[in-house]
Amino acid sequence: DRKKKFDRDSERYYSMLDKHLNLSSKKKEAQLQEADLNGRFIQLYGASDVSGDVSADIRSAKSRRMNVLFSIRLADRADVVVDKEKQNFYESSLEYVYQIQEVQESKKFSIVEPVLAFLHCLFTSNSLTFELTQDFLPYKQQLQLSLQNTRNHFSSTREEMEDLKKRMTDAPIVCKLKGQSTIEGYLYSQEKRALGLTWVKYYCKYEKEGKSLNLIPVEQKPGSRQVSQELTLKSCIRRKTDSIDKRFCFDVETNERQSTITFQAFSETNRRLWIEAMDGKEPIYHSPITKRDEMELNEVGFRFVRKCINAVESTGMTTEGVYRTVGSNIQVQKLLNAFFDTKCPGNIDLQSSDCDIKTVTSALKFYLRNLSEPVMTYKLHRELVSAAKSENLDYRLGAIHCLVYSLPDNHREMLELIIRHLSRVCEYSKENLMSTSNMGVIFGPTLMRAQEDTVAAMMNIKFQNIVVELLIEHCDKVSRTISKSVTQNKVTMLQLTVLRCGGCICFLV
């Protein structure tokens, strides 16, 4: 009965745990932040002072906020339920082990006693010789004494086991036996398969002395022999919560694999134990580029962007999800620190290094996002957004062209470099599945952003995406006009006169 109870509790606990591990807090945090901004906006200005569209957006955001808060409460409740189920499973496991131990100990006398009784009856009832009965008597007495001692030992041991089981139920004891690994247990590993990324369950053993990590697959495929994987640990770092949808994750680097391995533990406590055993570190939250001159569009920055572009155009043009897929945070930090090293800045070849395309594209986006002034400057941000709001396509193109031409020379050069590259990447959209609209969503907030994070700036994000999308779609037209004006050195620059009338911008030629 206890075996059946243990099987039921075990199946229920692991089934609930698998569902619980699929919960994500990444999207909830972003949605909650957006809803909070909208809530503050309506508190400041009141619902009657905003337009119909904005008011509808805010009402929608408030509704999303309620849904998010409800989801967070459900997640918190799920944590509590899983903890209770874990405790129940733990108690059931202890009870089952205790039962096995009790049965094994009782076998020492429960089998011998009936045999001894049978022999006693055999000797007394069958009129055997007196000499034979006397010969058996000392053996019988010795056996009876041993059985009595065994029973007494069983009773005392039973009390000790009951006390130990109670103490372990109240406060679980983690002990390490001689010859046992530093830490071992189940982990999920993120792996790339033919149909995309999937999570595979392994039983993992880590030995700290030799930094040896052994992965044993839990699900064995029928008809195939799956051997364990022996890896040597290089480093371990906790995964940022907002960098992945899964919870309780940490990254591991090994000598045998070029790419980083992402593991998912069963709980926050379980993850902490693994990270401590592997001497892991916390993720870096600050920018690796610390000096202000390294955040400018200087010679080193241009060299970095050109090398990233060359690396992508050499090997990554047909990579599915290029620029959308995020690389390892550890590898990105290493690449940026190596390239912007003050002793030898730019002295690294991206094409011959171990960096994969995801790392290169993530590093490029990181650099552009962390410039002290965005490529499309703060000064022109409002005008660019207003131009993107126009329904007339010709007007939008002309206005954006004039504003782009009015950028500082180094900003305009960088913008043209990036836009031409993105246009070439979009030519392979059938292979990499990256259309101009996708690129606009990714590079809109990267190339242009408001100087202050306000509700209005948040509402204008989609227009930033439209500006970048238009620049990519009409790359040749805009760039050719700019180049021609520069070479002829006669700029009849559509004599830009900006008239702000109720938030509109009119371009007079």
Short mmCIF file of C-alpha atoms in Angstrom, two decimals:
data_model
loop_
_atom_site.label_atom_id
_atom_site.label_comp_id
_atom_site.label_asym_id
_atom_site.label_seq_id
_atom_site.Cartn_x
_atom_site.Cartn_y
_atom_site.Cartn_z
CA ASP A 1 0.00 0.00 0.00
CA ARG A 2 2.80 2.41 0.85
CA LYS A 3 4.50 1.57 -2.43
CA LYS A 4 1.30 2.46 -4.32
CA LYS A 5 0.93 5.67 -2.31
CA PHE A 6 4.55 6.60 -3.07
CA ASP A 7 4.00 5.97 -6.81
CA ARG A 8 0.84 8.12 -6.83
CA ASP A 9 2.49 10.97 -4.92
CA SER A 10 5.59 10.78 -7.08
CA GLU A 11 3.61 10.92 -10.33
CA ARG A 12 1.44 13.80 -9.08
CA TYR A 13 4.43 15.82 -7.83
CA TYR A 14 6.54 15.51 -10.99
CA SER A 15 3.55 16.18 -13.22
CA MET A 16 2.77 19.36 -11.27
CA LEU A 17 6.46 20.32 -11.28
CA ASP A 18 6.72 20.04 -15.07
CA LYS A 19 3.74 22.36 -15.50
CA HIS A 20 5.09 24.74 -12.88
CA LEU A 21 8.47 25.06 -14.62
CA ASN A 22 6.74 26.30 -17.78
CA LEU A 23 5.47 29.43 -16.01
CA SER A 24 7.12 32.63 -17.24
CA SER A 25 7.51 35.95 -15.44
CA LYS A 26 9.44 37.80 -18.18
CA LYS A 27 6.45 39.00 -20.21
CA LYS A 28 4.41 39.74 -17.11
CA GLU A 29 7.01 42.19 -15.80
CA ALA A 30 7.16 44.10 -19.09
CA GLN A 31 3.38 44.25 -19.39
CA LEU A 32 3.03 45.34 -15.77
CA GLN A 33 5.57 48.14 -16.28
CA GLU A 34 3.66 49.36 -19.34
CA ALA A 35 0.38 49.27 -17.45
CA ASP A 36 1.92 51.17 -14.53
CA LEU A 37 3.08 53.94 -16.88
CA ASN A 38 -0.39 54.26 -18.35
CA GLY A 39 -1.90 54.30 -14.89
CA ARG A 40 0.38 57.15 -13.81
CA PHE A 41 -0.46 59.04 -17.00
CA ILE A 42 -4.19 58.92 -16.36
CA GLN A 43 -3.65 59.93 -12.73
CA LEU A 44 -1.72 63.02 -13.84
CA TYR A 45 -3.99 64.21 -16.65
CA GLY A 46 -7.32 62.56 -15.98
CA ALA A 47 -9.35 60.41 -18.35
CA SER A 48 -11.18 63.40 -19.85
CA ASP A 49 -7.95 65.15 -20.95
CA VAL A 50 -6.75 62.44 -23.29
CA SER A 51 -7.85 61.62 -26.81
CA GLY A 52 -10.17 58.75 -27.62
CA ASP A 53 -7.43 56.50 -29.02
CA VAL A 54 -5.10 57.15 -26.11
CA SER A 55 -7.93 56.68 -23.62
CA ALA A 56 -8.82 53.36 -25.26
CA ASP A 57 -5.16 52.31 -25.09
CA ILE A 58 -5.02 53.23 -21.41
CA ARG A 59 -8.23 51.32 -20.64
CA SER A 60 -6.79 48.36 -22.49
CA ALA A 61 -3.54 48.68 -20.53
CA LYS A 62 -5.47 48.84 -17.24
CA SER A 63 -7.30 45.69 -18.24
CA ARG A 64 -3.99 44.04 -19.10
CA ARG A 65 -2.62 45.15 -15.75
CA MET A 66 -5.47 43.42 -13.93
CA ASN A 67 -4.87 40.28 -15.96
CA VAL A 68 -1.13 40.43 -15.24
CA LEU A 69 -1.70 40.96 -11.51
CA PHE A 70 -4.11 38.03 -11.54
CA SER A 71 -1.52 35.89 -13.36
CA ILE A 72 1.17 36.87 -10.85
CA ARG A 73 -1.13 35.91 -7.98
CA LEU A 74 -1.80 32.59 -9.68
CA ALA A 75 1.96 32.04 -10.07
CA ASP A 76 2.52 32.83 -6.39
CA ARG A 77 -0.24 30.43 -5.44
CA ALA A 78 1.28 27.82 -7.74
CA ASP A 79 4.60 28.20 -5.90
CA VAL A 80 2.84 27.56 -2.59
CA VAL A 81 0.95 24.55 -3.98
CA VAL A 82 4.13 23.04 -5.43
CA ASP A 83 5.95 23.53 -2.11
CA LYS A 84 3.14 21.74 -0.28
CA GLU A 85 3.12 18.95 -2.85
CA LYS A 86 6.90 18.67 -2.53
CA GLN A 87 6.59 18.33 1.23
CA ASN A 88 3.91 15.66 0.79
CA PHE A 89 6.12 13.81 -1.70
CA TYR A 90 9.07 14.09 0.67
CA GLU A 91 7.08 12.63 3.56
CA SER A 92 5.75 9.85 1.34
CA SER A 93 9.31 9.04 0.22
CA LEU A 94 10.54 8.88 3.82
CA GLU A 95 7.61 6.68 4.79
CA TYR A 96 8.34 4.33 1.88
CA VAL A 97 12.06 4.11 2.71
CA TYR A 98 11.18 3.55 6.36
CA GLN A 99 8.83 0.73 5.38
CA ILE A 100 11.51 -0.93 3.22
CA GLN A 101 14.02 -0.70 6.08
CA GLU A 102 11.49 -2.15 8.53
CA VAL A 103 10.70 -5.09 6.25
CA GLN A 104 14.38 -5.85 5.65
CA GLU A 105 15.18 -5.79 9.37
CA SER A 106 12.16 -7.92 10.30
CA LYS A 107 13.28 -10.62 7.84
CA LYS A 108 16.16 -11.43 10.21
CA PHE A 109 13.76 -13.05 12.70
CA SER A 110 10.38 -13.37 10.97
CA ILE A 111 11.71 -16.18 8.75
CA VAL A 112 13.94 -17.92 11.30
CA GLU A 113 11.30 -18.16 14.05
CA PRO A 114 8.84 -20.36 12.06
CA VAL A 115 11.71 -22.62 10.97
CA LEU A 116 12.87 -23.03 14.58
CA ALA A 117 9.33 -23.82 15.73
CA PHE A 118 8.98 -26.40 12.95
CA LEU A 119 12.22 -28.15 13.97
CA HIS A 120 11.15 -28.18 17.63
CA CYS A 121 7.84 -29.85 16.73
CA LEU A 122 9.69 -32.28 14.49
CA PHE A 123 11.99 -33.44 17.26
CA THR A 124 9.34 -33.72 19.98
CA SER A 125 6.54 -35.35 18.01
CA ASN A 126 8.43 -38.02 16.10
CA SER A 127 9.96 -39.99 19.02
CA LEU A 128 13.49 -39.42 17.81
CA THR A 129 16.38 -40.72 19.84
CA PHE A 130 17.19 -39.01 23.08
CA GLU A 131 20.75 -38.43 21.97
CA LEU A 132 19.68 -36.55 18.82
CA THR A 133 17.29 -34.35 20.79
CA GLN A 134 20.00 -33.52 23.31
CA ASP A 135 22.41 -32.63 20.50
CA PHE A 136 19.88 -30.18 19.04
CA LEU A 137 19.10 -28.54 22.40
CA PRO A 138 22.21 -26.25 22.68
CA TYR A 139 21.76 -25.06 19.11
CA LYS A 140 18.08 -24.31 19.80
CA GLN A 141 18.90 -22.35 22.95
CA GLN A 142 21.60 -20.33 21.18
CA LEU A 143 19.25 -19.58 18.30
CA GLN A 144 16.46 -18.50 20.67
CA LEU A 145 18.85 -16.13 22.42
CA SER A 146 20.00 -14.64 19.10
CA LEU A 147 16.41 -14.19 17.99
CA GLN A 148 15.55 -12.41 21.23
CA ASN A 149 18.54 -10.06 20.83
CA THR A 150 17.57 -9.38 17.23
CA ARG A 151 14.02 -8.53 18.26
CA ASN A 152 15.27 -6.18 20.99
CA HIS A 153 17.64 -4.50 18.52
CA PHE A 154 14.78 -4.14 16.02
CA SER A 155 12.57 -2.45 18.62
CA SER A 156 15.26 0.04 19.64
CA THR A 157 16.23 0.72 16.02
CA ARG A 158 12.60 1.25 15.15
CA GLU A 159 12.30 4.01 17.74
CA GLU A 160 15.49 5.67 16.45
CA MET A 161 14.21 5.49 12.87
CA GLU A 162 10.89 7.03 13.89
CA ASP A 163 12.75 9.89 15.59
CA LEU A 164 15.07 10.37 12.58
CA LYS A 165 12.11 10.36 10.16
CA LYS A 166 10.37 13.03 12.23
CA ARG A 167 13.49 15.22 12.35
CA MET A 168 14.06 14.89 8.60
CA THR A 169 10.43 15.77 7.91
CA ASP A 170 10.70 18.94 10.01
CA ALA A 171 14.13 19.98 8.66
CA PRO A 172 15.47 18.04 5.64
CA ILE A 173 19.08 16.98 6.11
CA VAL A 174 21.43 17.13 3.14
CA CYS A 175 24.43 14.87 3.62
CA LYS A 176 27.21 13.73 1.31
CA LEU A 177 28.35 10.13 1.45
CA LYS A 178 31.93 9.07 0.87
CA GLY A 179 32.64 8.77 -2.86
CA GLN A 180 29.45 10.63 -3.78
CA SER A 181 29.42 13.55 -6.23
CA THR A 182 29.54 17.13 -4.93
CA ILE A 183 25.98 17.62 -6.16
CA GLU A 184 23.64 15.57 -8.30
CA GLY A 185 20.04 15.66 -9.38
CA TYR A 186 17.65 16.34 -12.25
CA LEU A 187 18.10 19.35 -14.54
CA TYR A 188 16.53 20.46 -17.82
CA SER A 189 18.94 21.45 -20.60
CA GLN A 190 18.02 23.75 -23.49
CA GLU A 191 19.02 22.08 -26.77
CA LYS A 192 18.60 22.94 -30.42
CA ARG A 193 16.72 20.36 -32.47
CA ALA A 194 15.43 20.25 -36.05
CA LEU A 195 12.12 21.88 -35.10
CA GLY A 196 13.67 24.53 -32.84
CA LEU A 197 14.70 24.76 -29.21
CA THR A 198 13.55 22.12 -26.77
CA TRP A 199 14.18 21.23 -23.11
CA VAL A 200 15.67 17.80 -22.38
CA LYS A 201 15.70 16.24 -18.92
CA TYR A 202 19.02 14.89 -17.59
CA TYR A 203 20.26 13.37 -14.38
CA CYS A 204 23.38 15.42 -13.70
CA LYS A 205 26.39 14.73 -11.48
CA TYR A 206 29.04 17.32 -10.72
CA GLU A 207 32.40 16.59 -9.08
CA LYS A 208 34.02 19.78 -7.83
CA GLU A 209 37.59 18.46 -7.56
CA GLY A 210 37.96 17.66 -11.26
CA LYS A 211 35.22 20.07 -12.41
CA SER A 212 33.59 17.08 -14.08
CA LEU A 213 29.95 17.35 -15.17
CA ASN A 214 28.19 14.13 -16.16
CA LEU A 215 24.87 14.31 -18.06
CA ILE A 216 22.74 11.15 -18.16
CA PRO A 217 19.62 11.35 -20.38
CA VAL A 218 16.45 10.38 -18.53
CA GLU A 219 14.36 9.48 -21.58
CA GLN A 220 16.05 6.64 -23.44
CA LYS A 221 14.99 6.25 -27.07
CA PRO A 222 13.93 2.69 -27.97
CA GLY A 223 16.41 0.86 -30.18
CA SER A 224 19.23 3.35 -29.60
CA ARG A 225 22.00 3.43 -27.08
CA GLN A 226 22.41 6.78 -25.39
CA VAL A 227 25.59 7.19 -23.41
CA SER A 228 26.24 9.81 -20.78
CA GLN A 229 28.09 13.01 -21.65
CA GLU A 230 31.28 13.87 -19.77
CA LEU A 231 32.00 17.62 -19.73
CA THR A 232 34.59 19.79 -18.00
CA LEU A 233 33.26 22.97 -16.41
CA LYS A 234 34.80 26.35 -17.26
CA SER A 235 32.35 28.79 -15.68
CA CYS A 236 28.84 29.10 -14.32
CA ILE A 237 26.62 32.19 -14.08
CA ARG A 238 23.04 32.75 -12.99
CA ARG A 239 20.71 33.65 -15.84
CA LYS A 240 18.96 37.02 -15.66
CA THR A 241 15.22 36.71 -15.09
CA ASP A 242 14.32 39.02 -17.99
CA SER A 243 16.65 37.28 -20.46
CA ILE A 244 14.68 34.03 -20.78
CA ASP A 245 11.08 32.88 -20.49
CA LYS A 246 11.90 29.94 -18.23
CA ARG A 247 12.42 30.26 -14.49
CA PHE A 248 15.35 29.12 -12.30
CA CYS A 249 17.90 29.05 -15.14
CA PHE A 250 21.70 29.27 -15.13
CA ASP A 251 24.36 29.17 -17.87
CA VAL A 252 27.36 26.86 -17.97
CA GLU A 253 30.46 26.99 -20.18
CA THR A 254 32.48 23.83 -20.83
CA ASN A 255 35.73 22.94 -22.59
CA GLU A 256 34.03 20.47 -24.91
CA ARG A 257 31.32 22.79 -26.31
CA GLN A 258 31.70 26.16 -27.98
CA SER A 259 28.20 27.34 -27.13
CA THR A 260 26.86 27.99 -23.65
CA ILE A 261 24.60 25.36 -22.03
CA THR A 262 21.47 26.70 -20.33
CA PHE A 263 20.12 24.57 -17.47
CA GLN A 264 16.83 24.89 -15.61
CA ALA A 265 16.64 23.81 -11.98
CA PHE A 266 13.49 22.71 -10.17
CA SER A 267 13.32 25.70 -7.81
CA GLU A 268 15.18 28.81 -6.70
CA THR A 269 16.73 26.88 -3.80
CA ASN A 270 17.80 24.07 -6.11
CA ARG A 271 19.39 26.55 -8.53
CA ARG A 272 21.29 28.22 -5.68
CA LEU A 273 22.74 24.86 -4.58
CA TRP A 274 23.96 24.09 -8.11
CA ILE A 275 25.50 27.56 -8.55
CA GLU A 276 27.25 27.37 -5.17
CA ALA A 277 28.63 23.90 -5.95
CA MET A 278 29.98 25.15 -9.30
CA ASP A 279 31.39 28.38 -7.80
CA GLY A 280 29.01 30.31 -10.04
CA LYS A 281 28.65 34.07 -10.27
CA GLU A 282 25.87 36.59 -10.50
CA PRO A 283 25.12 38.14 -13.94
CA ILE A 284 26.60 41.52 -14.86
CA TYR A 285 23.94 44.22 -14.67
CA HIS A 286 26.10 47.18 -15.67
CA SER A 287 27.40 48.02 -19.11
CA PRO A 288 30.84 46.59 -19.88
CA ILE A 289 31.67 49.85 -21.66
CA THR A 290 32.31 52.18 -18.75
CA LYS A 291 34.09 55.20 -20.24
CA ARG A 292 32.09 57.91 -21.90
CA ASP A 293 34.38 58.21 -24.95
CA GLU A 294 33.77 54.53 -25.67
CA MET A 295 30.05 55.27 -25.94
CA GLU A 296 30.47 57.78 -28.75
CA LEU A 297 30.47 57.31 -32.51
CA ASN A 298 34.25 57.37 -32.67
CA GLU A 299 36.72 55.49 -34.85
CA VAL A 300 36.66 52.38 -32.65
CA GLY A 301 32.87 52.32 -32.72
CA PHE A 302 32.77 52.52 -36.52
CA ARG A 303 35.37 49.76 -36.72
CA PHE A 304 33.30 47.58 -34.41
CA VAL A 305 30.10 48.11 -36.42
CA ARG A 306 31.85 47.37 -39.73
CA LYS A 307 33.40 44.18 -38.37
CA CYS A 308 30.03 43.02 -37.02
CA ILE A 309 28.40 43.74 -40.39
CA ASN A 310 31.14 41.87 -42.27
CA ALA A 311 30.78 38.87 -39.96
CA VAL A 312 27.00 38.74 -40.44
CA GLU A 313 27.18 39.20 -44.22
CA SER A 314 29.85 36.50 -44.49
CA THR A 315 28.11 33.68 -42.63
CA GLY A 316 24.77 34.79 -41.20
CA MET A 317 22.63 36.18 -44.00
CA THR A 318 20.49 33.04 -44.22
CA THR A 319 20.43 32.34 -40.47
CA GLU A 320 16.83 32.04 -39.33
CA GLY A 321 15.84 34.86 -36.98
CA VAL A 322 19.09 36.80 -37.42
CA TYR A 323 19.01 39.92 -35.18
CA ARG A 324 15.83 38.59 -33.56
CA THR A 325 17.50 35.71 -31.75
CA VAL A 326 19.41 36.78 -28.64
CA GLY A 327 22.92 35.50 -27.94
CA SER A 328 24.47 34.43 -24.65
CA ASN A 329 24.89 37.33 -22.25
CA ILE A 330 28.25 35.95 -21.11
CA GLN A 331 29.61 35.79 -24.66
CA VAL A 332 28.29 39.27 -25.51
CA GLN A 333 29.98 40.78 -22.45
CA LYS A 334 33.25 39.04 -23.30
CA LEU A 335 33.16 40.26 -26.91
CA LEU A 336 32.47 43.88 -25.94
CA ASN A 337 35.11 43.90 -23.22
CA ALA A 338 37.69 42.41 -25.59
CA PHE A 339 36.94 44.78 -28.47
CA PHE A 340 36.76 47.97 -26.40
CA ASP A 341 39.82 47.15 -24.32
CA THR A 342 41.68 50.43 -23.73
CA LYS A 343 45.08 48.78 -24.25
CA CYS A 344 44.36 47.49 -27.77
CA PRO A 345 40.88 48.67 -28.87
CA GLY A 346 39.44 46.93 -31.90
CA ASN A 347 42.18 44.30 -31.99
CA ILE A 348 39.92 41.30 -32.54
CA ASP A 349 38.79 39.41 -35.65
CA LEU A 350 35.12 38.50 -35.32
CA GLN A 351 35.14 36.09 -38.27
CA SER A 352 38.01 33.98 -36.93
CA SER A 353 36.94 34.10 -33.27
CA ASP A 354 34.67 31.62 -31.49
CA CYS A 355 31.73 34.06 -31.46
CA ASP A 356 28.58 32.81 -33.17
CA ILE A 357 26.25 35.04 -35.20
CA LYS A 358 23.82 35.51 -32.29
CA THR A 359 26.62 36.88 -30.13
CA VAL A 360 27.79 39.28 -32.86
CA THR A 361 24.30 40.63 -33.61
CA SER A 362 23.48 41.02 -29.90
CA ALA A 363 26.75 42.88 -29.31
CA LEU A 364 26.01 45.22 -32.24
CA LYS A 365 22.53 46.02 -30.91
CA PHE A 366 23.95 46.52 -27.42
CA TYR A 367 26.52 49.04 -28.66
CA LEU A 368 23.95 51.04 -30.64
CA ARG A 369 21.47 51.07 -27.75
CA ASN A 370 24.06 52.32 -25.26
CA LEU A 371 25.40 55.26 -27.25
CA SER A 372 25.22 58.48 -25.24
CA GLU A 373 23.24 59.95 -28.15
CA PRO A 374 21.23 57.64 -30.43
CA VAL A 375 22.16 57.39 -34.11
CA MET A 376 19.02 59.40 -34.97
CA THR A 377 19.55 62.16 -32.45
CA TYR A 378 17.33 63.39 -29.63
CA LYS A 379 17.05 66.75 -31.37
CA LEU A 380 15.23 65.27 -34.37
CA HIS A 381 13.23 62.63 -32.52
CA ARG A 382 10.00 64.61 -32.31
CA GLU A 383 10.12 65.67 -35.97
CA LEU A 384 10.83 62.12 -37.17
CA VAL A 385 7.90 60.73 -35.17
CA SER A 386 5.59 63.46 -36.46
CA ALA A 387 6.64 62.73 -40.05
CA ALA A 388 5.95 59.02 -39.55
CA LYS A 389 2.40 59.81 -38.42
CA SER A 390 1.50 61.30 -41.81
CA GLU A 391 -0.76 59.17 -44.00
CA ASN A 392 0.81 60.51 -47.21
CA LEU A 393 3.67 58.19 -48.17
CA ASP A 394 5.42 60.70 -50.45
CA TYR A 395 5.28 63.32 -47.73
CA ARG A 396 6.65 60.88 -45.18
CA LEU A 397 9.57 59.90 -47.42
CA GLY A 398 10.42 63.49 -48.24
CA ALA A 399 10.21 64.63 -44.64
CA ILE A 400 12.25 61.73 -43.28
CA HIS A 401 14.84 62.25 -46.05
CA CYS A 402 15.29 65.91 -45.11
CA LEU A 403 15.56 65.10 -41.42
CA VAL A 404 18.07 62.32 -42.04
CA TYR A 405 20.18 64.68 -44.13
CA SER A 406 20.22 67.20 -41.27
CA LEU A 407 21.86 64.66 -38.94
CA PRO A 408 25.50 65.28 -37.95
CA ASP A 409 27.97 63.77 -40.42
CA ASN A 410 29.10 60.88 -38.22
CA HIS A 411 25.51 60.00 -37.26
CA ARG A 412 24.38 60.12 -40.89
CA GLU A 413 27.31 57.93 -41.96
CA MET A 414 26.54 55.38 -39.25
CA LEU A 415 22.82 55.37 -40.12
CA GLU A 416 23.54 54.79 -43.81
CA LEU A 417 25.97 51.98 -42.90
CA ILE A 418 23.38 50.23 -40.72
CA ILE A 419 20.40 50.75 -43.05
CA ARG A 420 22.26 49.46 -46.13
CA HIS A 421 23.27 46.38 -44.18
CA LEU A 422 19.72 45.73 -42.94
CA SER A 423 18.42 46.15 -46.47
CA ARG A 424 20.83 43.45 -47.68
CA VAL A 425 19.75 41.16 -44.82
CA CYS A 426 16.08 41.63 -45.76
CA GLU A 427 16.85 40.48 -49.31
CA TYR A 428 17.23 37.00 -47.80
CA SER A 429 13.92 37.20 -45.93
CA LYS A 430 12.70 33.91 -47.42
CA GLU A 431 15.60 32.12 -45.73
CA ASN A 432 16.08 34.13 -42.53
CA LEU A 433 12.38 35.07 -42.07
CA MET A 434 13.34 38.68 -41.30
CA SER A 435 11.16 41.16 -43.18
CA THR A 436 11.52 44.93 -43.14
CA SER A 437 8.72 45.20 -40.58
CA ASN A 438 10.54 42.76 -38.30
CA MET A 439 13.73 44.78 -38.64
CA GLY A 440 11.78 47.95 -37.87
CA VAL A 441 10.51 46.46 -34.63
CA ILE A 442 14.04 45.44 -33.59
CA PHE A 443 15.98 48.53 -34.69
CA GLY A 444 13.32 51.20 -34.13
CA PRO A 445 14.11 51.61 -30.40
CA THR A 446 17.80 50.91 -31.12
CA LEU A 447 18.47 53.67 -33.67
CA MET A 448 16.11 56.31 -32.27
CA ARG A 449 14.70 56.86 -28.81
CA ALA A 450 13.24 59.67 -26.75
CA GLN A 451 15.47 61.50 -24.31
CA GLU A 452 13.05 60.84 -21.44
CA ASP A 453 10.98 57.74 -20.74
CA THR A 454 7.47 59.16 -20.68
CA VAL A 455 4.06 57.79 -21.54
CA ALA A 456 4.08 59.77 -24.79
CA ALA A 457 7.45 58.24 -25.70
CA MET A 458 6.07 54.80 -25.04
CA MET A 459 3.07 55.50 -27.29
CA ASN A 460 5.42 56.62 -30.10
CA ILE A 461 7.48 53.41 -30.21
CA LYS A 462 5.48 52.08 -33.16
CA PHE A 463 6.24 55.25 -35.14
CA GLN A 464 9.96 54.77 -34.47
CA ASN A 465 9.58 51.34 -36.02
CA ILE A 466 7.84 52.87 -39.05
CA VAL A 467 10.71 55.33 -39.60
CA VAL A 468 13.31 52.55 -39.65
CA GLU A 469 11.09 50.33 -41.81
CA LEU A 470 10.71 53.12 -44.40
CA LEU A 471 14.45 53.76 -44.43
CA ILE A 472 15.13 50.07 -45.10
CA GLU A 473 12.47 49.77 -47.82
CA HIS A 474 13.65 52.94 -49.63
CA CYS A 475 17.32 52.62 -48.77
CA ASP A 476 18.64 53.21 -52.30
CA LYS A 477 16.42 56.23 -52.92
CA VAL A 478 17.31 58.03 -49.70
CA SER A 479 21.03 57.20 -49.79
CA ARG A 480 21.41 58.02 -53.47
CA THR A 481 19.81 61.45 -53.01
CA ILE A 482 22.06 62.19 -50.05
CA SER A 483 25.23 61.08 -51.83
CA LYS A 484 24.39 63.10 -54.93
CA SER A 485 23.80 66.24 -52.87
CA VAL A 486 27.08 65.76 -51.03
CA THR A 487 29.20 65.15 -54.19
CA GLN A 488 27.78 68.09 -56.11
CA ASN A 489 28.30 70.21 -53.02
CA LYS A 490 25.13 72.13 -53.84
CA VAL A 491 22.51 71.44 -51.39
CA THR A 492 19.16 72.78 -52.36
CA MET A 493 18.02 70.94 -49.24
CA LEU A 494 14.30 71.34 -49.83
CA GLN A 495 14.72 74.44 -47.63
CA LEU A 496 13.42 72.87 -44.51
CA THR A 497 11.07 75.16 -42.63
CA VAL A 498 9.44 73.54 -39.72
CA LEU A 499 6.11 74.97 -38.73
CA ARG A 500 4.63 73.42 -35.64
CA CYS A 501 0.87 73.77 -35.87
CA GLY A 502 -1.05 71.71 -33.33
CA GLY A 503 1.70 69.11 -33.22
CA CYS A 504 2.04 68.89 -37.06
CA ILE A 505 5.21 69.52 -39.05
CA CYS A 506 5.01 71.03 -42.56
CA PHE A 507 7.94 70.93 -44.97
CA LEU A 508 8.00 73.89 -47.38
CA VAL A 509 10.08 73.65 -50.56
#
